[in-house]
Amino acid sequence: MLEVTGTDAINQFQKLLVIFLWGMFFGMMVFMPPHTLAQVQAQDQDQPKRQQSFQSQAPVLLHPDPFPVENGQGLRTAVQASVAAGTAEMPFWLYANRYGELRPGSRINALNQLSVRYRMGSPADRYLLETGAALSLRAANTGNTAHFQTLFARAEYGIFRLEAGRFYDDAEMPFPQLTTGSMIVSRNATPVLRIQLSTRGFIDVPFTAGHLQFRARYSDGQLERDRYIRDALLHQKMAHLKFNVWRIELMTGFIHNVVWAGTDPERGRLPRSFADYLRVVTGRAADPESSASGSEVLNRLGNGVAAYDGTMIIQLNGAQLVLHRQIYLEDTVSLRLRSYRDGLYGVGLQNISWFSWLDALLIEHLQTLMQDSLPGMPPGRARYYNHGIYYSGWTYENNVLGNPLLTIDPSRERYPVYNNLVAGWHLGMHGQLSERSEWQFMGTFTRNYGNCNDDLLISGNLCSVTATGRDPRPGSEARPRSEVRRDQYSFLLRGSYLLMPQHGLSINAALALDTGAHLGNRAGLEIGLRISPK
């Protein structure tokens, strides 16, 4: 009884938090007069550091988007070409967190990309209209593809932004170029086709003198057809509050994503009515009278992944200290912080002026070992990134949507994330040797334990968890985690040099290395050119 009461209290708190944040969001839209909007825009221009401090000094030449900091108007074009090859398969950091540009498991990739963008207005204006596309042609030893990496339209007015299509979005994480990736949506997979309404960054809450800011995002999209549940839909939302006091910025919020609806090859059409959509949005259980499974009636409708998200930025003399914590949530049990250690920990420095050659430094720790396990039971029982109904799991186009250190086997139709018990440490660095050159280094060490069912379970049903979490299973046996441990080291050194600034011609190269028992020993090289005339 106490457990149910605690769960209800948490659910009510979440609902009240969502109502409060979105009420504030739309309340500002209705009640904020035009002159106040103009004041907000003026404050944004007068205090760019505070508004943009959440993002580190972004690498320009190394950014996957050829127009990452472009504020000009009119038509822009860019052409990119690169060749990447590995000794056996390509090393991890040559393909991971590349928006699915290069194919995992391949040995040779040749990539050509044509990007076009047209913009009216600028981020500093009250309005902005923009459209763009990036056509990618990829030839690999595992197969050739032609697809739109991005294809989008964007409109901004006042404090709001509306986007539709495939587009890049780094809103979840600080240090987007250096991190191993958000636990929810990282740079690892091709952008999902979706419609999204959001604020234009952090917005000052009226009458707080800039000490309280607000950011929100709400989107719906559709996943690829070639997965176990066809035509599945993706619902996403995120809301954050940011407190600015003295030299400290404290941000806290909640990220919620759900895969739902679609057609099951055995059960047919899954719930997708408007009433079901409201259940997905509010994180409620399925209707007992619907075609949903019993677990969705007891737990929540769809395959939900979420996170409690927090960041602190401290302004130092000559740099910004950034502390970040993302607590990963897979199911109802984890909402009670039963797996509070799981997720991502980060500490770093950005906008560094102490050294001419170093702009940003990040140290991260990833852990996914608790997974709702009770004391004395094996870890991995929550089956992170896998799901018992949406068997393709938290993936898109054969790539993990979240952190890529939880590795995938695309040949598996069910439970493709075969390694979700991971503990790792990561170092990322970025700098400039001159105004024309950039460099980036990443080094990662992981201890990989596979997953509970395949690697730890000997007999019984100890690797599953019920909606209540009360499930010590008699007659079950598991081997010690130390017996299945596989260590892995992955390194990347990437550089770029602007050969002809007037024509935007740059050359880039990358060297990557893997060594260990999980992914094996392999080395790889990538060389590319980019032309982006101004």
Coordinates of C-alpha atoms in Angstrom, one line a residue:
M1 CA 0.0 0.0 0.0
L2 CA 2.8 2.4 0.8
E3 CA 4.5 1.6 -2.5
V4 CA 1.4 2.4 -4.5
T5 CA 0.8 5.6 -2.6
G6 CA 4.4 6.7 -3.3
T7 CA 4.0 5.9 -7.0
D8 CA 0.8 7.9 -7.1
A9 CA 2.5 10.8 -5.5
I10 CA 5.3 10.8 -8.0
N11 CA 2.8 10.5 -10.9
Q12 CA 0.8 13.4 -9.5
F13 CA 4.0 15.5 -9.0
Q14 CA 5.0 14.8 -12.6
K15 CA 1.6 15.8 -13.9
L16 CA 1.6 19.0 -11.9
L17 CA 5.2 19.8 -13.1
V18 CA 4.2 19.3 -16.7
I19 CA 1.0 21.4 -16.3
F20 CA 3.0 24.2 -14.6
L21 CA 5.8 24.3 -17.2
W22 CA 3.5 24.2 -20.2
G23 CA 1.1 26.6 -18.5
M24 CA 4.0 29.0 -18.2
F25 CA 5.0 28.3 -21.8
F26 CA 1.6 29.2 -23.3
G27 CA 0.9 31.8 -20.7
M28 CA 3.8 33.8 -21.9
M29 CA 2.6 33.4 -25.4
V30 CA -0.8 34.8 -24.5
F31 CA 0.0 37.5 -22.0
M32 CA 3.5 38.7 -23.0
P33 CA 2.9 42.0 -24.9
P34 CA 4.9 42.8 -28.1
H35 CA 7.1 45.4 -26.4
T36 CA 8.1 42.7 -23.8
L37 CA 9.0 40.4 -26.6
A38 CA 11.2 43.1 -28.0
Q39 CA 12.8 43.6 -24.6
V40 CA 13.5 39.9 -24.4
Q41 CA 15.2 40.0 -27.8
A42 CA 17.2 43.0 -26.7
Q43 CA 18.3 41.2 -23.6
D44 CA 19.4 38.2 -25.7
Q45 CA 21.6 40.5 -27.8
D46 CA 23.0 42.3 -24.8
Q47 CA 23.8 39.2 -22.8
P48 CA 24.7 36.5 -25.4
K49 CA 27.0 34.7 -23.0
R50 CA 24.2 33.9 -20.6
Q51 CA 21.8 32.7 -23.3
Q52 CA 24.3 30.6 -25.1
S53 CA 26.5 29.4 -22.2
F54 CA 24.7 26.0 -22.1
Q55 CA 26.4 25.2 -25.4
S56 CA 30.2 25.1 -25.5
Q57 CA 32.2 27.0 -28.1
A58 CA 31.1 24.9 -31.1
P59 CA 33.6 23.4 -33.5
V60 CA 32.9 25.0 -36.9
L61 CA 35.0 23.0 -39.4
L62 CA 34.4 19.7 -37.6
H63 CA 30.6 20.2 -37.2
P64 CA 28.4 17.7 -39.2
D65 CA 26.3 20.6 -40.3
P66 CA 28.1 22.8 -42.8
F67 CA 26.2 25.8 -41.6
P68 CA 26.3 25.4 -37.8
V69 CA 26.8 29.1 -36.9
E70 CA 25.6 30.7 -40.0
N71 CA 23.5 33.8 -39.2
G72 CA 23.4 35.3 -42.7
Q73 CA 20.5 35.4 -45.1
G74 CA 19.9 34.1 -48.5
L75 CA 21.0 30.9 -50.2
R76 CA 23.9 28.8 -49.0
T77 CA 25.3 25.6 -50.5
A78 CA 28.0 23.1 -49.4
V79 CA 29.5 20.0 -50.9
Q80 CA 31.3 17.3 -48.8
A81 CA 33.2 14.2 -49.8
S82 CA 35.0 11.7 -47.7
V83 CA 36.4 8.2 -47.7
A84 CA 36.7 6.1 -44.5
A85 CA 38.2 2.6 -44.2
G86 CA 39.2 0.2 -41.4
T87 CA 41.5 -2.8 -41.1
A88 CA 38.5 -5.1 -40.4
E89 CA 35.5 -3.1 -39.6
M90 CA 35.6 0.7 -39.0
P91 CA 36.6 1.6 -35.4
F92 CA 33.9 2.8 -33.1
W93 CA 34.5 6.6 -33.1
L94 CA 34.7 6.7 -36.9
Y95 CA 31.0 5.9 -37.2
A96 CA 29.4 6.6 -33.7
N97 CA 27.7 9.9 -33.1
R98 CA 27.8 10.8 -36.8
Y99 CA 24.0 11.0 -37.3
G100 CA 24.1 7.6 -39.1
E101 CA 26.3 9.0 -41.9
L102 CA 28.6 5.9 -41.9
R103 CA 27.4 2.4 -41.6
P104 CA 28.5 0.3 -38.5
G105 CA 29.9 -3.0 -39.3
S106 CA 31.3 -1.9 -42.7
R107 CA 34.9 -1.7 -43.7
I108 CA 34.9 0.9 -46.4
N109 CA 32.6 3.9 -46.8
A110 CA 32.6 6.6 -49.4
L111 CA 30.3 9.5 -48.6
N112 CA 29.2 12.4 -50.8
Q113 CA 26.8 15.0 -49.5
L114 CA 25.2 18.1 -51.1
S115 CA 23.7 20.6 -48.7
V116 CA 21.4 23.6 -49.5
R117 CA 19.9 26.1 -47.1
Y118 CA 17.9 29.3 -47.6
R119 CA 17.2 31.7 -44.8
M120 CA 15.2 34.9 -44.3
G121 CA 15.9 36.8 -41.1
S122 CA 18.4 35.8 -38.4
P123 CA 18.3 34.4 -34.8
A124 CA 18.7 38.0 -33.5
D125 CA 15.5 39.1 -35.4
R126 CA 12.0 38.7 -34.2
Y127 CA 11.3 36.3 -37.0
L128 CA 13.2 33.8 -39.1
L129 CA 12.2 31.6 -42.0
E130 CA 14.5 28.8 -43.1
T131 CA 14.5 25.7 -45.3
G132 CA 17.2 23.2 -46.1
A133 CA 18.2 19.8 -47.3
A134 CA 21.3 17.5 -47.3
L135 CA 21.3 14.7 -49.9
S136 CA 23.8 11.9 -48.9
L137 CA 25.1 9.3 -51.3
R138 CA 26.9 6.5 -49.5
A139 CA 28.8 3.6 -51.0
A140 CA 30.0 0.9 -48.6
N141 CA 31.1 -2.7 -48.9
T142 CA 27.9 -3.7 -47.0
G143 CA 25.6 -1.8 -49.5
N144 CA 24.9 1.5 -51.1
T145 CA 22.3 4.1 -50.0
A146 CA 20.9 7.4 -51.1
H147 CA 18.9 9.4 -48.6
F148 CA 18.1 12.9 -47.3
Q149 CA 20.2 13.3 -44.2
T150 CA 18.3 16.5 -43.5
L151 CA 15.1 17.9 -45.1
F152 CA 13.3 20.5 -43.2
A153 CA 11.5 23.8 -42.9
R154 CA 11.7 26.1 -39.9
A155 CA 9.8 29.2 -38.8
E156 CA 10.6 31.4 -35.8
Y157 CA 8.6 34.2 -34.3
G158 CA 9.1 35.9 -31.0
I159 CA 10.0 33.3 -28.5
F160 CA 8.7 30.3 -30.5
R161 CA 10.2 28.0 -33.1
L162 CA 8.3 25.6 -35.3
E163 CA 10.2 22.9 -37.3
A164 CA 9.1 20.1 -39.6
G165 CA 11.1 17.3 -41.3
R166 CA 14.6 15.9 -40.6
F167 CA 16.8 18.3 -38.8
Y168 CA 19.8 18.4 -36.4
D169 CA 19.0 19.2 -32.7
D170 CA 21.6 19.4 -30.0
A171 CA 19.3 20.8 -27.3
E172 CA 19.8 17.9 -24.8
M173 CA 23.5 18.0 -24.0
P174 CA 26.3 20.4 -23.3
F175 CA 29.5 19.6 -25.3
P176 CA 27.6 18.0 -28.1
Q177 CA 30.7 17.4 -30.2
L178 CA 32.7 15.8 -27.3
T179 CA 30.1 13.8 -25.3
T180 CA 29.5 10.1 -25.7
G181 CA 25.9 11.1 -26.2
S182 CA 22.7 11.8 -24.4
M183 CA 21.0 8.7 -22.8
I184 CA 17.8 9.7 -24.7
V185 CA 18.6 11.1 -28.1
S186 CA 22.2 11.6 -29.2
R187 CA 23.9 12.3 -32.5
N188 CA 24.2 8.6 -33.2
A189 CA 21.2 8.0 -35.5
T190 CA 19.8 9.8 -38.5
P191 CA 17.4 12.5 -37.4
V192 CA 13.8 11.2 -37.1
L193 CA 11.2 12.7 -39.3
R194 CA 9.0 14.9 -37.0
I195 CA 7.1 18.1 -36.3
Q196 CA 8.4 20.1 -33.3
L197 CA 7.3 23.2 -31.4
S198 CA 9.9 24.7 -29.1
T199 CA 11.1 27.9 -27.5
R200 CA 14.0 29.8 -29.2
G201 CA 16.5 28.7 -26.6
F202 CA 16.1 29.8 -23.0
I203 CA 13.5 32.6 -22.5
D204 CA 13.4 35.0 -19.6
V205 CA 10.4 34.5 -17.3
P206 CA 8.7 37.9 -17.0
F207 CA 9.3 39.9 -13.8
T208 CA 12.3 37.8 -12.7
A209 CA 15.0 40.2 -14.1
G210 CA 16.6 37.3 -16.0
H211 CA 17.2 35.2 -12.9
L212 CA 14.7 32.5 -14.1
Q213 CA 14.5 31.2 -17.6
F214 CA 12.5 28.6 -19.3
R215 CA 12.9 26.2 -22.3
A216 CA 10.5 23.6 -23.7
R217 CA 10.2 21.3 -26.7
Y218 CA 7.3 19.2 -27.9
S219 CA 7.3 17.0 -31.0
D220 CA 5.7 14.0 -32.7
G221 CA 7.3 11.9 -35.5
Q222 CA 7.3 8.6 -37.2
L223 CA 10.0 5.9 -37.2
E224 CA 11.1 3.9 -40.2
R225 CA 8.8 1.1 -41.6
D226 CA 11.6 -1.5 -41.7
R227 CA 11.3 -2.5 -38.0
Y228 CA 9.4 -5.2 -36.1
I229 CA 6.5 -2.9 -35.3
R230 CA 5.8 -1.1 -38.6
D231 CA 4.7 2.5 -38.7
A232 CA 5.4 3.1 -35.0
L233 CA 5.1 6.7 -33.9
L234 CA 7.5 8.7 -31.7
H235 CA 6.4 11.3 -29.1
Q236 CA 9.0 13.6 -27.5
K237 CA 8.9 16.4 -25.0
M238 CA 11.4 18.2 -22.8
A239 CA 11.1 21.1 -20.3
H240 CA 13.8 22.8 -18.3
L241 CA 14.0 25.7 -15.9
K242 CA 17.3 27.6 -15.5
F243 CA 18.2 29.7 -12.5
N244 CA 20.8 32.5 -13.0
V245 CA 22.4 33.7 -9.7
W246 CA 25.7 35.6 -9.6
R247 CA 28.1 33.5 -11.7
I248 CA 26.1 30.3 -11.5
E249 CA 23.5 28.9 -13.9
L250 CA 21.5 25.9 -12.6
M251 CA 19.3 24.0 -15.0
T252 CA 16.9 21.2 -14.2
G253 CA 14.3 19.4 -16.2
F254 CA 12.7 16.3 -17.5
I255 CA 13.0 14.5 -20.9
H256 CA 10.3 12.1 -22.0
N257 CA 10.1 10.0 -25.1
V258 CA 7.6 7.2 -26.1
V259 CA 7.5 4.9 -29.1
W260 CA 3.9 3.9 -29.6
A261 CA 1.2 2.8 -32.1
G262 CA 2.1 0.9 -35.2
T263 CA 1.2 -2.6 -36.5
D264 CA 2.4 -5.8 -34.8
P265 CA 2.9 -8.7 -37.3
E266 CA 1.2 -11.0 -34.8
R267 CA -1.3 -8.8 -32.9
G268 CA -2.2 -6.4 -35.7
R269 CA -2.9 -2.7 -35.2
L270 CA -1.8 -1.3 -31.8
P271 CA -3.7 1.4 -29.9
R272 CA -3.4 4.8 -31.7
S273 CA -6.6 6.8 -31.0
F274 CA -6.5 10.3 -29.7
A275 CA -7.4 9.0 -26.2
D276 CA -4.4 6.7 -26.5
Y277 CA -2.2 9.6 -27.5
L278 CA -3.2 11.5 -24.4
R279 CA -2.2 8.5 -22.4
V280 CA 1.2 8.5 -24.1
V281 CA 1.6 12.3 -23.5
T282 CA 0.8 12.0 -19.8
G283 CA 2.6 8.8 -19.2
R284 CA -0.4 6.7 -18.2
A285 CA -1.2 3.0 -18.5
A286 CA -3.1 1.7 -21.5
D287 CA -6.9 1.3 -21.6
P288 CA -7.8 -2.3 -20.4
E289 CA -10.4 -2.5 -23.1
S290 CA -7.9 -1.6 -25.9
S291 CA -5.7 -4.0 -27.9
A292 CA -2.7 -3.1 -25.6
S293 CA -0.8 -5.9 -23.9
G294 CA -1.2 -6.7 -20.2
S295 CA 2.1 -5.1 -19.3
E296 CA 1.1 -1.8 -20.9
V297 CA -2.2 -1.9 -18.8
L298 CA -0.1 -2.5 -15.7
N299 CA 2.7 -0.2 -16.6
R300 CA 2.5 2.5 -19.3
L301 CA 1.4 2.6 -22.9
G302 CA 4.2 2.3 -25.4
N303 CA 8.0 2.0 -25.0
G304 CA 8.9 5.0 -22.9
V305 CA 12.4 6.2 -22.1
A306 CA 13.0 9.3 -20.0
A307 CA 15.6 11.1 -17.9
Y308 CA 15.9 13.5 -15.0
D309 CA 18.3 16.1 -16.4
G310 CA 20.5 18.7 -14.6
T311 CA 23.3 21.0 -15.5
M312 CA 25.3 23.6 -13.5
I313 CA 27.5 26.2 -15.2
I314 CA 29.9 28.2 -13.1
Q315 CA 31.5 31.3 -14.6
L316 CA 35.3 31.2 -13.9
N317 CA 37.9 33.7 -14.8
G318 CA 38.8 32.5 -18.3
A319 CA 36.5 29.5 -18.6
Q320 CA 33.2 28.0 -17.7
L321 CA 32.9 24.9 -15.4
V322 CA 30.1 22.6 -16.4
L323 CA 28.6 19.8 -14.3
H324 CA 26.0 17.6 -15.9
R325 CA 23.9 14.7 -14.6
Q326 CA 21.4 12.6 -16.5
I327 CA 19.5 10.0 -14.6
Y328 CA 18.1 7.4 -17.0
L329 CA 14.5 6.1 -16.6
E330 CA 13.3 3.0 -18.4
D331 CA 10.1 2.1 -16.6
T332 CA 7.7 2.8 -13.7
V333 CA 10.0 1.3 -11.1
S334 CA 12.9 3.6 -12.1
L335 CA 10.7 6.7 -11.6
R336 CA 11.2 6.0 -7.9
L337 CA 14.9 6.3 -8.4
R338 CA 15.6 2.7 -7.8
S339 CA 18.3 2.9 -10.4
Y340 CA 19.6 6.3 -9.4
R341 CA 23.2 5.5 -10.2
D342 CA 22.4 4.7 -13.9
G343 CA 22.9 7.4 -16.5
L344 CA 25.5 9.9 -17.4
Y345 CA 27.9 12.0 -15.3
G346 CA 29.9 14.8 -16.8
V347 CA 32.3 17.5 -15.7
G348 CA 34.1 19.8 -18.1
L349 CA 35.5 23.2 -19.0
Q350 CA 34.2 25.2 -22.0
N351 CA 35.1 28.6 -23.6
I352 CA 38.6 28.2 -22.2
S353 CA 40.8 31.3 -22.7
W354 CA 43.8 30.0 -20.6
F355 CA 45.4 28.2 -23.5
S356 CA 45.4 29.2 -27.2
W357 CA 45.2 25.6 -28.3
L358 CA 42.4 24.3 -26.1
D359 CA 38.8 25.5 -26.2
A360 CA 36.9 22.7 -24.3
L361 CA 37.6 19.6 -22.2
L362 CA 35.1 17.0 -21.0
I363 CA 35.3 14.0 -18.7
E364 CA 32.3 11.7 -18.6
H365 CA 31.2 8.5 -16.7
L366 CA 28.5 6.2 -17.9
Q367 CA 26.8 3.5 -15.9
T368 CA 23.9 1.3 -16.7
L369 CA 24.5 -1.5 -14.2
M370 CA 21.6 -1.2 -11.7
Q371 CA 18.6 -1.5 -14.0
D372 CA 16.0 -2.0 -11.3
S373 CA 17.9 -4.8 -9.6
L374 CA 17.2 -5.5 -6.0
P375 CA 20.1 -6.3 -3.6
G376 CA 21.5 -9.7 -4.3
M377 CA 20.0 -10.0 -7.7
P378 CA 21.8 -9.7 -11.1
P379 CA 21.9 -6.4 -12.9
G380 CA 20.3 -5.8 -16.3
R381 CA 16.8 -6.7 -15.4
A382 CA 15.3 -3.5 -17.0
R383 CA 16.7 -4.4 -20.4
Y384 CA 17.7 -0.9 -21.3
Y385 CA 17.0 0.2 -24.9
N386 CA 15.1 -3.1 -25.5
H387 CA 11.4 -3.7 -25.1
G388 CA 9.1 -6.7 -24.8
I389 CA 6.6 -5.4 -27.4
Y390 CA 8.5 -2.9 -29.6
Y391 CA 11.2 -5.5 -30.2
S392 CA 13.4 -3.2 -32.3
G393 CA 13.9 -1.2 -29.1
W394 CA 15.3 2.3 -28.8
T395 CA 16.8 2.3 -32.3
Y396 CA 16.3 4.1 -35.6
E397 CA 17.7 3.0 -39.0
N398 CA 19.9 0.3 -37.4
N399 CA 21.5 2.7 -34.9
V400 CA 20.9 3.3 -31.2
L401 CA 18.9 6.5 -30.7
G402 CA 20.6 7.1 -27.3
N403 CA 24.1 6.7 -26.0
P404 CA 26.1 4.5 -28.6
L405 CA 28.2 2.8 -25.8
L406 CA 25.2 0.6 -25.4
T407 CA 25.9 -1.4 -28.6
I408 CA 23.6 -2.9 -31.2
D409 CA 23.5 -5.9 -33.5
P410 CA 21.3 -4.8 -36.4
S411 CA 20.9 -8.4 -37.6
R412 CA 18.8 -9.1 -34.5
E413 CA 15.1 -8.6 -35.2
R414 CA 14.3 -8.8 -31.5
Y415 CA 16.3 -7.2 -28.7
P416 CA 19.0 -5.8 -31.0
V417 CA 20.9 -4.0 -28.1
Y418 CA 22.9 -6.9 -27.0
N419 CA 25.2 -5.0 -24.7
N420 CA 23.4 -2.7 -22.2
L421 CA 25.3 -3.5 -19.1
V422 CA 28.1 -0.9 -19.4
A423 CA 30.4 1.1 -17.1
G424 CA 32.8 3.5 -18.8
W425 CA 34.9 6.6 -18.7
H426 CA 35.4 9.1 -21.5
L427 CA 37.7 12.1 -22.2
G428 CA 36.9 14.6 -25.0
M429 CA 39.0 17.6 -26.0
H430 CA 38.7 20.3 -28.7
G431 CA 40.9 23.2 -29.6
Q432 CA 42.4 25.4 -32.3
L433 CA 46.0 25.6 -33.4
S434 CA 45.3 28.6 -35.5
E435 CA 42.3 30.6 -36.9
R436 CA 42.2 28.1 -39.7
S437 CA 42.7 24.8 -37.9
E438 CA 40.8 22.7 -35.4
W439 CA 41.5 19.5 -33.6
Q440 CA 39.5 17.0 -31.6
F441 CA 40.5 14.1 -29.4
M442 CA 38.3 11.4 -27.8
G443 CA 39.3 8.5 -25.7
T444 CA 36.9 6.0 -24.1
F445 CA 37.3 3.0 -21.8
T446 CA 34.3 0.7 -21.1
R447 CA 33.6 -2.4 -19.2
N448 CA 31.0 -4.4 -21.1
Y449 CA 28.9 -7.1 -19.5
G450 CA 26.4 -7.9 -22.3
N451 CA 22.9 -8.2 -21.0
C452 CA 21.2 -10.2 -18.3
N453 CA 19.4 -12.8 -20.4
D454 CA 22.2 -13.7 -22.8
D455 CA 25.2 -13.3 -20.5
L456 CA 24.3 -13.6 -16.8
L457 CA 21.2 -15.8 -16.7
I458 CA 21.8 -19.6 -16.2
S459 CA 18.3 -20.7 -15.3
G460 CA 14.9 -19.4 -14.2
N461 CA 13.4 -16.0 -14.9
L462 CA 15.5 -13.7 -12.7
C463 CA 16.2 -11.2 -15.5
S464 CA 12.7 -9.8 -15.8
V465 CA 11.1 -7.2 -13.7
T466 CA 7.4 -6.8 -12.9
A467 CA 5.5 -3.5 -12.7
T468 CA 5.6 -3.6 -8.9
G469 CA 9.2 -4.6 -8.8
R470 CA 8.5 -7.3 -6.1
D471 CA 9.8 -10.3 -7.9
P472 CA 12.5 -12.4 -6.2
R473 CA 12.3 -15.5 -8.4
P474 CA 13.0 -18.8 -6.7
G475 CA 14.9 -21.4 -8.6
S476 CA 16.8 -18.8 -10.7
E477 CA 20.6 -18.8 -11.1
A478 CA 23.0 -16.3 -12.5
R479 CA 26.7 -16.3 -13.1
P480 CA 28.9 -13.5 -11.5
R481 CA 29.2 -10.4 -13.6
S482 CA 33.0 -10.6 -13.5
E483 CA 32.9 -13.7 -15.6
V484 CA 31.4 -12.0 -18.6
R485 CA 33.3 -8.7 -18.4
R486 CA 34.8 -7.5 -21.7
D487 CA 37.0 -4.4 -21.6
Q488 CA 37.3 -2.0 -24.6
Y489 CA 39.4 1.1 -25.5
S490 CA 38.4 3.4 -28.3
F491 CA 40.3 6.5 -29.5
L492 CA 39.8 9.2 -32.1
L493 CA 42.0 12.1 -33.3
R494 CA 40.4 14.4 -35.8
G495 CA 41.7 17.6 -37.4
S496 CA 40.5 20.1 -40.0
Y497 CA 42.3 22.9 -41.9
L498 CA 40.7 25.8 -43.8
L499 CA 42.7 25.8 -47.1
M500 CA 40.8 28.7 -48.9
P501 CA 38.7 30.9 -46.6
Q502 CA 37.3 32.9 -49.4
H503 CA 35.8 29.7 -50.9
G504 CA 35.1 27.8 -47.7
L505 CA 37.4 25.0 -48.8
S506 CA 38.6 22.8 -45.9
I507 CA 40.3 19.4 -45.6
N508 CA 39.8 17.1 -42.7
A509 CA 41.3 13.8 -41.5
A510 CA 40.7 11.4 -38.7
L511 CA 42.5 8.5 -37.2
A512 CA 40.7 6.0 -35.0
L513 CA 41.7 2.9 -33.0
D514 CA 39.9 0.2 -31.0
T515 CA 41.5 -2.4 -28.8
G516 CA 39.8 -4.8 -26.5
A517 CA 37.7 -7.9 -26.1
H518 CA 34.3 -6.3 -26.8
L519 CA 34.7 -4.8 -30.3
G520 CA 38.1 -6.3 -31.0
N521 CA 41.3 -4.7 -32.4
R522 CA 40.9 -2.4 -35.4
A523 CA 42.2 0.8 -36.8
G524 CA 40.8 3.2 -39.4
L525 CA 41.4 6.4 -41.3
E526 CA 39.1 9.0 -42.8
I527 CA 40.0 11.8 -45.3
G528 CA 37.5 14.4 -46.6
L529 CA 36.9 17.7 -48.2
R530 CA 34.2 20.4 -47.6
I531 CA 33.4 23.4 -49.8
S532 CA 31.0 26.0 -48.4
P533 CA 31.3 29.3 -50.3
K534 CA 30.3 32.4 -48.4

